[in-house]
PDB file of C-alpha atoms in Angstrom:
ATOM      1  CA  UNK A   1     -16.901   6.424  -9.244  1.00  0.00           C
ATOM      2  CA  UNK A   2     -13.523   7.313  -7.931  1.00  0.00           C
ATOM      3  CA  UNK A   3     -13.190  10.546  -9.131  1.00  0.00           C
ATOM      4  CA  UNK A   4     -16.548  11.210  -7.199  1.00  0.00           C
ATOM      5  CA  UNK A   5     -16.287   9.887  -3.926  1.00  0.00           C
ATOM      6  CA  UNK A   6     -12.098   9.001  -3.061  1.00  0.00           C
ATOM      7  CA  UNK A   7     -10.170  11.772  -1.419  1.00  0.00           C
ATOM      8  CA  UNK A   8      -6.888  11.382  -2.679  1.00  0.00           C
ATOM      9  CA  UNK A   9      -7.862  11.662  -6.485  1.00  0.00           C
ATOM     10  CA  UNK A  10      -8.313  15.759  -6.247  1.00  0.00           C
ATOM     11  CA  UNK A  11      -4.880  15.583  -4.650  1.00  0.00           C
ATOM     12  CA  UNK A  12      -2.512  13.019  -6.493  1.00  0.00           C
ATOM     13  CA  UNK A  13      -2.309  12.196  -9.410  1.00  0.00           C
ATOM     14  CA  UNK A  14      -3.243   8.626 -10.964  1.00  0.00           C
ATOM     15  CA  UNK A  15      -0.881   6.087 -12.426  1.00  0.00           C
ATOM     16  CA  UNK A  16      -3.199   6.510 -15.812  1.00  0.00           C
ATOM     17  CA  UNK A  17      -2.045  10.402 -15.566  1.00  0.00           C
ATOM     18  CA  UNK A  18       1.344   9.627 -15.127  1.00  0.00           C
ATOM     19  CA  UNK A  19       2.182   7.315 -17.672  1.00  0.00           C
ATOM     20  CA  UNK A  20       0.138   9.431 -20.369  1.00  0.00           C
ATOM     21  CA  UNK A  21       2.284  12.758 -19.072  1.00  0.00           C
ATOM     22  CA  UNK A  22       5.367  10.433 -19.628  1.00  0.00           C
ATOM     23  CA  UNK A  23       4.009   9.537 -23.170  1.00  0.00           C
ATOM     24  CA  UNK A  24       3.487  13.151 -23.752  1.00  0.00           C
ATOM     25  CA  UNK A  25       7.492  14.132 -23.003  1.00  0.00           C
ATOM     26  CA  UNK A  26       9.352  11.533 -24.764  1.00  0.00           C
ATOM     27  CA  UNK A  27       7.074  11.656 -27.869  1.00  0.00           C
ATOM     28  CA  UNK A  28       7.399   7.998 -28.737  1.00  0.00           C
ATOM     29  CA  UNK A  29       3.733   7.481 -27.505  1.00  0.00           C
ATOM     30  CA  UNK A  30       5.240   3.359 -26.098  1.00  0.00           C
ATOM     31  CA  UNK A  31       5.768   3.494 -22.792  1.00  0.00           C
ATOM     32  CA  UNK A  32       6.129  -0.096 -20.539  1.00  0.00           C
ATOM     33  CA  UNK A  33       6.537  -1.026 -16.908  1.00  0.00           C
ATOM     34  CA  UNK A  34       8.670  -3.972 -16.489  1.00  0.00           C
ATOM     35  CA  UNK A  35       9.651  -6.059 -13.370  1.00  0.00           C
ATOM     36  CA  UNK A  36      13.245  -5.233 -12.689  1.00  0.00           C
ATOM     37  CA  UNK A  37      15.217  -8.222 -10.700  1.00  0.00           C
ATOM     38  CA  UNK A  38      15.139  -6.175  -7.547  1.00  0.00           C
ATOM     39  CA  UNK A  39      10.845  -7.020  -7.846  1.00  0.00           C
ATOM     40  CA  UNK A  40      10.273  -3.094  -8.365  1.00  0.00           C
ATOM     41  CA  UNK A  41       8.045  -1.959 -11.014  1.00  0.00           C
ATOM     42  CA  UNK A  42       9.836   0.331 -13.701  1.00  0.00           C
ATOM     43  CA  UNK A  43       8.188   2.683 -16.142  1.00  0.00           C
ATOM     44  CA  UNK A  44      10.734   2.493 -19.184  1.00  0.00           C
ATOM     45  CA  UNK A  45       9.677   4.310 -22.612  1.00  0.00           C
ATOM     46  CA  UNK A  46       9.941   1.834 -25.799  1.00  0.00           C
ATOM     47  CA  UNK A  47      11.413  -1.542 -23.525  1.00  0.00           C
ATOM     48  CA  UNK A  48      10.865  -4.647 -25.241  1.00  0.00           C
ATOM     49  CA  UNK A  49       7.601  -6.257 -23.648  1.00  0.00           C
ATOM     50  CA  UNK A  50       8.984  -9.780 -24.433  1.00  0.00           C
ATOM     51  CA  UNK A  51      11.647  -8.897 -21.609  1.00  0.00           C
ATOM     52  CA  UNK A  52      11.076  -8.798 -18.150  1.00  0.00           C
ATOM     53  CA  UNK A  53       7.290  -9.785 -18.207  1.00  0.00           C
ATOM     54  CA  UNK A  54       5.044  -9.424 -14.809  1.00  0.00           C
ATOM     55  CA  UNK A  55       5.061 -12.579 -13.041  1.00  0.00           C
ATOM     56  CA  UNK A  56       1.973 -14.610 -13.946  1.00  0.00           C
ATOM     57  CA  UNK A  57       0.538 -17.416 -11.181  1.00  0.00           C
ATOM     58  CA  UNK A  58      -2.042 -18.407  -9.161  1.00  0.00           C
ATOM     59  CA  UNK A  59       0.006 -19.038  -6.175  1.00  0.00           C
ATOM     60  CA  UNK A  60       0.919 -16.176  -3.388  1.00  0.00           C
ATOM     61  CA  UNK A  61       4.038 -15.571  -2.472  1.00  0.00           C
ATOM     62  CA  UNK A  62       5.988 -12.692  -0.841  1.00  0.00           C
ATOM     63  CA  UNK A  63      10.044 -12.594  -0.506  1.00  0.00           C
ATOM     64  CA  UNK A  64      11.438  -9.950   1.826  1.00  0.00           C
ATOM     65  CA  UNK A  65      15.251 -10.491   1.484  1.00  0.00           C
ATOM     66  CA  UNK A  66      17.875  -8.687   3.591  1.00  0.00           C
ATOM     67  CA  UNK A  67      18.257  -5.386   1.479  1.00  0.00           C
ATOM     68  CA  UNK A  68      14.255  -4.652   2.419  1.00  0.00           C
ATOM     69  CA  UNK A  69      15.201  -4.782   6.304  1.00  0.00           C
ATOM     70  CA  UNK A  70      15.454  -1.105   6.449  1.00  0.00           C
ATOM     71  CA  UNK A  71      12.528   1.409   7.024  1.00  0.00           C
ATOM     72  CA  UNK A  72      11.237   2.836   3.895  1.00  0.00           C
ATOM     73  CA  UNK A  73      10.981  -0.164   1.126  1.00  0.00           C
ATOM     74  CA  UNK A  74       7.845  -0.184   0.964  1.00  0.00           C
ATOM     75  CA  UNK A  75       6.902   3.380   1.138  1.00  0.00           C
ATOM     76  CA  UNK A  76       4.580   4.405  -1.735  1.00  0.00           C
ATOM     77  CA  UNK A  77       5.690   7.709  -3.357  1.00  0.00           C
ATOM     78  CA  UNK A  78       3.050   9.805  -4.758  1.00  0.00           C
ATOM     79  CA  UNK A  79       2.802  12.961  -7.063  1.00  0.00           C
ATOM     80  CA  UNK A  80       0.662  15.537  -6.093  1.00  0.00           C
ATOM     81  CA  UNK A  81      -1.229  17.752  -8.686  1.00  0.00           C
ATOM     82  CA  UNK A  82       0.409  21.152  -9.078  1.00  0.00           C
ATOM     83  CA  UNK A  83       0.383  23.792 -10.905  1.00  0.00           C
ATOM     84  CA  UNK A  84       1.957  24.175 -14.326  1.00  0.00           C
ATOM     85  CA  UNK A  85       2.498  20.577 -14.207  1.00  0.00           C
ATOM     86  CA  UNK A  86       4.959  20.230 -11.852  1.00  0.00           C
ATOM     87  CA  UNK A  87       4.267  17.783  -9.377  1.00  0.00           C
ATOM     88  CA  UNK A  88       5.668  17.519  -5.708  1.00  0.00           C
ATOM     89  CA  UNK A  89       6.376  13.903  -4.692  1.00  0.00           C
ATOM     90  CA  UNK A  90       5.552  12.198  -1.187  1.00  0.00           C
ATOM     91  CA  UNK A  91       6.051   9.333   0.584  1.00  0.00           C
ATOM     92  CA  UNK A  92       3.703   7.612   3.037  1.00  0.00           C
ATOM     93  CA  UNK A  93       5.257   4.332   4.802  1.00  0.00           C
ATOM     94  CA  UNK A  94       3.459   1.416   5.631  1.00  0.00           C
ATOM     95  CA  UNK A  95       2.119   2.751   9.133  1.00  0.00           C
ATOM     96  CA  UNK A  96       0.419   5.634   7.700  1.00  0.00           C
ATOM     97  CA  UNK A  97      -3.387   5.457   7.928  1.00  0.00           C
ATOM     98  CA  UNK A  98      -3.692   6.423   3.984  1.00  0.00           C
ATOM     99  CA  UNK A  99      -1.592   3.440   3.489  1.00  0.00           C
ATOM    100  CA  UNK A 100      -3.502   0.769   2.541  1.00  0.00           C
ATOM    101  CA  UNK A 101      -6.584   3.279   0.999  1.00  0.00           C
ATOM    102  CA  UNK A 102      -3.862   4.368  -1.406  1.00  0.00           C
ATOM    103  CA  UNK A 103      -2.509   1.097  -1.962  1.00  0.00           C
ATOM    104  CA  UNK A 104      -5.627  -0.569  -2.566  1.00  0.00           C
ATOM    105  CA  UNK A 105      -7.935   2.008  -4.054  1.00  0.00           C
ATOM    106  CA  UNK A 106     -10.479  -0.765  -5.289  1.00  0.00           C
ATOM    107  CA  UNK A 107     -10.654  -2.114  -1.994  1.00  0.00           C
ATOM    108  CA  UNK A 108     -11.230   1.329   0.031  1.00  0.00           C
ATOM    109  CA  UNK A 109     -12.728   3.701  -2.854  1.00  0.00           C
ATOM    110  CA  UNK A 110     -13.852   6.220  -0.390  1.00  0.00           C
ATOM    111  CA  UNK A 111     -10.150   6.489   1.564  1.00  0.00           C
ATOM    112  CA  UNK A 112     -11.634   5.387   4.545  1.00  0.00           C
ATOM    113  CA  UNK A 113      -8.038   5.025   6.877  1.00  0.00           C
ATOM    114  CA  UNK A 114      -6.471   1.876   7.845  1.00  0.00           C
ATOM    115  CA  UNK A 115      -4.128   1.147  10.966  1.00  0.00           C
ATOM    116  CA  UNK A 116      -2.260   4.435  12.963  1.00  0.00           C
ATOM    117  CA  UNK A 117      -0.538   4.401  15.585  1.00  0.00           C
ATOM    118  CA  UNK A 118      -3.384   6.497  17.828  1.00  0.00           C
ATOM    119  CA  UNK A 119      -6.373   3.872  17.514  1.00  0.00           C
ATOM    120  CA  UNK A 120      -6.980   3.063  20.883  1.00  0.00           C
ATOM    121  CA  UNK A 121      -8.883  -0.219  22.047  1.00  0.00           C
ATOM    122  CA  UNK A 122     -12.396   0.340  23.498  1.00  0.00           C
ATOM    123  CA  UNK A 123     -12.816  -0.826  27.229  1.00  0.00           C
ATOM    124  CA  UNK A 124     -15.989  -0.216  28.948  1.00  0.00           C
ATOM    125  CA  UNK A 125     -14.762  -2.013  32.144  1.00  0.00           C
ATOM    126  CA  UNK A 126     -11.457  -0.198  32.822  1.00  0.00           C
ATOM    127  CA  UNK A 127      -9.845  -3.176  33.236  1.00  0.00           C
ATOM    128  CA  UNK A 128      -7.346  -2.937  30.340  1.00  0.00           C
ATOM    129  CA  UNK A 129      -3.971  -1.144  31.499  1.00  0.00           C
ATOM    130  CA  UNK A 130      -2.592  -1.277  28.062  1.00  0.00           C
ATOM    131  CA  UNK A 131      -5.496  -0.021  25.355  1.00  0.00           C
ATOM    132  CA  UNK A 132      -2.929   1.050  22.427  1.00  0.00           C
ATOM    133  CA  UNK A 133      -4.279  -1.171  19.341  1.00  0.00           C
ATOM    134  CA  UNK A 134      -1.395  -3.154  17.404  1.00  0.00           C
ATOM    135  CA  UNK A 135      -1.511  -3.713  14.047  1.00  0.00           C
ATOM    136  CA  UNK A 136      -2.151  -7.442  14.381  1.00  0.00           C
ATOM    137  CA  UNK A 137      -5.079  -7.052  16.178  1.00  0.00           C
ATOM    138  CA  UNK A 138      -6.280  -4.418  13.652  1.00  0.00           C
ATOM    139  CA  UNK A 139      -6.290  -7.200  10.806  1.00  0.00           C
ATOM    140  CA  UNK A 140      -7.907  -9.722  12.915  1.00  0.00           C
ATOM    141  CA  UNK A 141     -10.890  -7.528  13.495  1.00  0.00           C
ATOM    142  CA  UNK A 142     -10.745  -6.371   9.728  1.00  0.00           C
ATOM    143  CA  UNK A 143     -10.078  -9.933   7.948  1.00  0.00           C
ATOM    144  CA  UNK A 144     -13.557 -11.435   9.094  1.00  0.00           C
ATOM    145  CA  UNK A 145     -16.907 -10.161   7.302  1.00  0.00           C
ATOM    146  CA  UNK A 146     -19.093  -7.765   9.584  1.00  0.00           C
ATOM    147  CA  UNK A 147     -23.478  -7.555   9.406  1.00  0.00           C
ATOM    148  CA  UNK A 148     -23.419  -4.171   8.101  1.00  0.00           C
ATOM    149  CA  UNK A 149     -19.891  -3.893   6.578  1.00  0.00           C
ATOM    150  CA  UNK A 150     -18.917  -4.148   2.795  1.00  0.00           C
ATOM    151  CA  UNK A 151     -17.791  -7.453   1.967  1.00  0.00           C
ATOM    152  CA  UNK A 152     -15.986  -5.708  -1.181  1.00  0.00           C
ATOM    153  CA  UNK A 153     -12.683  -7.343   0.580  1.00  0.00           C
ATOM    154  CA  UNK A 154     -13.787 -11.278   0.387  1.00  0.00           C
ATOM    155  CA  UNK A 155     -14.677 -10.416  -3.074  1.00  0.00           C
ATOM    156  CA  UNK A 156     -11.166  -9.213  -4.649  1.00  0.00           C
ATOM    157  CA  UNK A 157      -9.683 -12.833  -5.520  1.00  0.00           C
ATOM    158  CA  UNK A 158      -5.842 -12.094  -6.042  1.00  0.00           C
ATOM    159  CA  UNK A 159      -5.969  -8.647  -5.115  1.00  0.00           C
ATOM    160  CA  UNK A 160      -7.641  -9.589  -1.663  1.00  0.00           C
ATOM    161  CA  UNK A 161      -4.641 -12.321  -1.394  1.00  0.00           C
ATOM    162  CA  UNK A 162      -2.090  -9.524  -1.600  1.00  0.00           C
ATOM    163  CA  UNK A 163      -3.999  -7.436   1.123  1.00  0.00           C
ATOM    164  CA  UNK A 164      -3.784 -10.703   3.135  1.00  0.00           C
ATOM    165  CA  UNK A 165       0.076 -10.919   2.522  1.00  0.00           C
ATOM    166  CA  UNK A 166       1.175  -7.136   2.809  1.00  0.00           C
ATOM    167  CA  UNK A 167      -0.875  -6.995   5.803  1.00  0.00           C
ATOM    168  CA  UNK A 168       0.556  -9.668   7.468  1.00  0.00           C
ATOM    169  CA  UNK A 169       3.942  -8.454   6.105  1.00  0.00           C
ATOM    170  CA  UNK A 170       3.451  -5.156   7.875  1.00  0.00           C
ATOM    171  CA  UNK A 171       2.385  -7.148  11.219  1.00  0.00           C
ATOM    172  CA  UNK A 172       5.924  -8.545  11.406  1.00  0.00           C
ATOM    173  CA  UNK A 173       7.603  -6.185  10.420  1.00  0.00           C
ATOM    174  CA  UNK A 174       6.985  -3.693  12.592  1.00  0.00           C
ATOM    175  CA  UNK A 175       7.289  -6.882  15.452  1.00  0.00           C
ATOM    176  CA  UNK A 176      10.795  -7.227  13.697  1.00  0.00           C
ATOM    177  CA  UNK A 177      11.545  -3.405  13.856  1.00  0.00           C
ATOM    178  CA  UNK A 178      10.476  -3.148  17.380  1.00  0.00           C
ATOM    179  CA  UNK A 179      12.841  -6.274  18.563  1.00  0.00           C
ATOM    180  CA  UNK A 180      16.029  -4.460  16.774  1.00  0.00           C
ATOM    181  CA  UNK A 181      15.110  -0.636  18.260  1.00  0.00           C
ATOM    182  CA  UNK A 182      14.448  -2.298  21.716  1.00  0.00           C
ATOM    183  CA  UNK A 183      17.267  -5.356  22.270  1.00  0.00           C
ATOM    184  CA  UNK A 184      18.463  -3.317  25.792  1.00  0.00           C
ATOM    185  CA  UNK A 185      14.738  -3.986  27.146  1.00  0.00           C
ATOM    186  CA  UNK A 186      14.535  -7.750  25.859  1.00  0.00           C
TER     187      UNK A 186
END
């Protein structure tokens, strides 16, 4: 189904199509992606699976220590598809409207775009002198069910916790960023 109807699977290439390309060039046919102990996901050819296991729990949890402060830790680099397989690589931060499609491809499987920074708030009264939407109000409206809206969200368990958490992640930290750019206006 995602080959058919998502946007970004003509362009980049999958994780699937990574790791078998990877396969392909060392030979060795193992390949394993392991939780390093700075909590980033590592593809290492023949690692020992017993070592460095995923996490396993039912609880949610996110830790955002003092080396993630900076812009750019969560960025999600991709690999386009090229020709003669070689691959260009991009990176798309957390305010970029392909963000959380490419993040969470089960959740938007037709790339439909998430939060930018040029959504506007509708006001029929004129009223309003500031209509710029933030990114907070973006999840309110999106974390409640709509008549006549997919409900695949409320129906992703763990992965839908995660959404919850990196959203709200991405809330405060752009609050966070904006209080250190802007401490002369404060």
């Amino acid at each position: 189904m995602l080959h058919k109807c998502n946007p970004f699977i003509p362009i980049y290439q999958t994780a699937k199509e990574r790791l078998e390309a990877a396969n392909i060039n060392t030979g060795d046919g193992v390949t394993y992606i392991v939780l390093n102990p700075q909590l980033q996901l590592i593809v290492e050819s023949g690692a020992d699976k017993r070592r460095c296991n995923l996490p396993t729990s039912n609880e949610v949890a996110m830790i955002i220590g003092d080396e993630y402060a900076e812009s750019g830790f969560r960025d999600i680099i991709l690999a386009s598809r090229g020709n003669n397989n070689e691959s260009r690589f991009f990176t798309i931060n957390a305010n970029h409207a392909s963000y959380m499609p490419l993040y969470y491809v089960l959740f938007f499987p037709k790339g439909k775009s998430g939060y930018h920074w040029g959504l506007q708030l509708v006001d029929n009264s004129g009223q309003r002198k500031n209509t710029c939407l933030v990114h907070r109000a973006f999840y309110h409206y999106r974390l409640h069910p709509r008549v006549g809206e997919s409900d695949i969200l409320f129906c992703g368990q763990q992965l839908w916790q995660q959404y919850l958490v990196d959203a709200w992640a991405v809330c405060h930290q752009n609050k966070l960023q904006w209080l250190r750019h802007h401490q002369a206006n404060i």
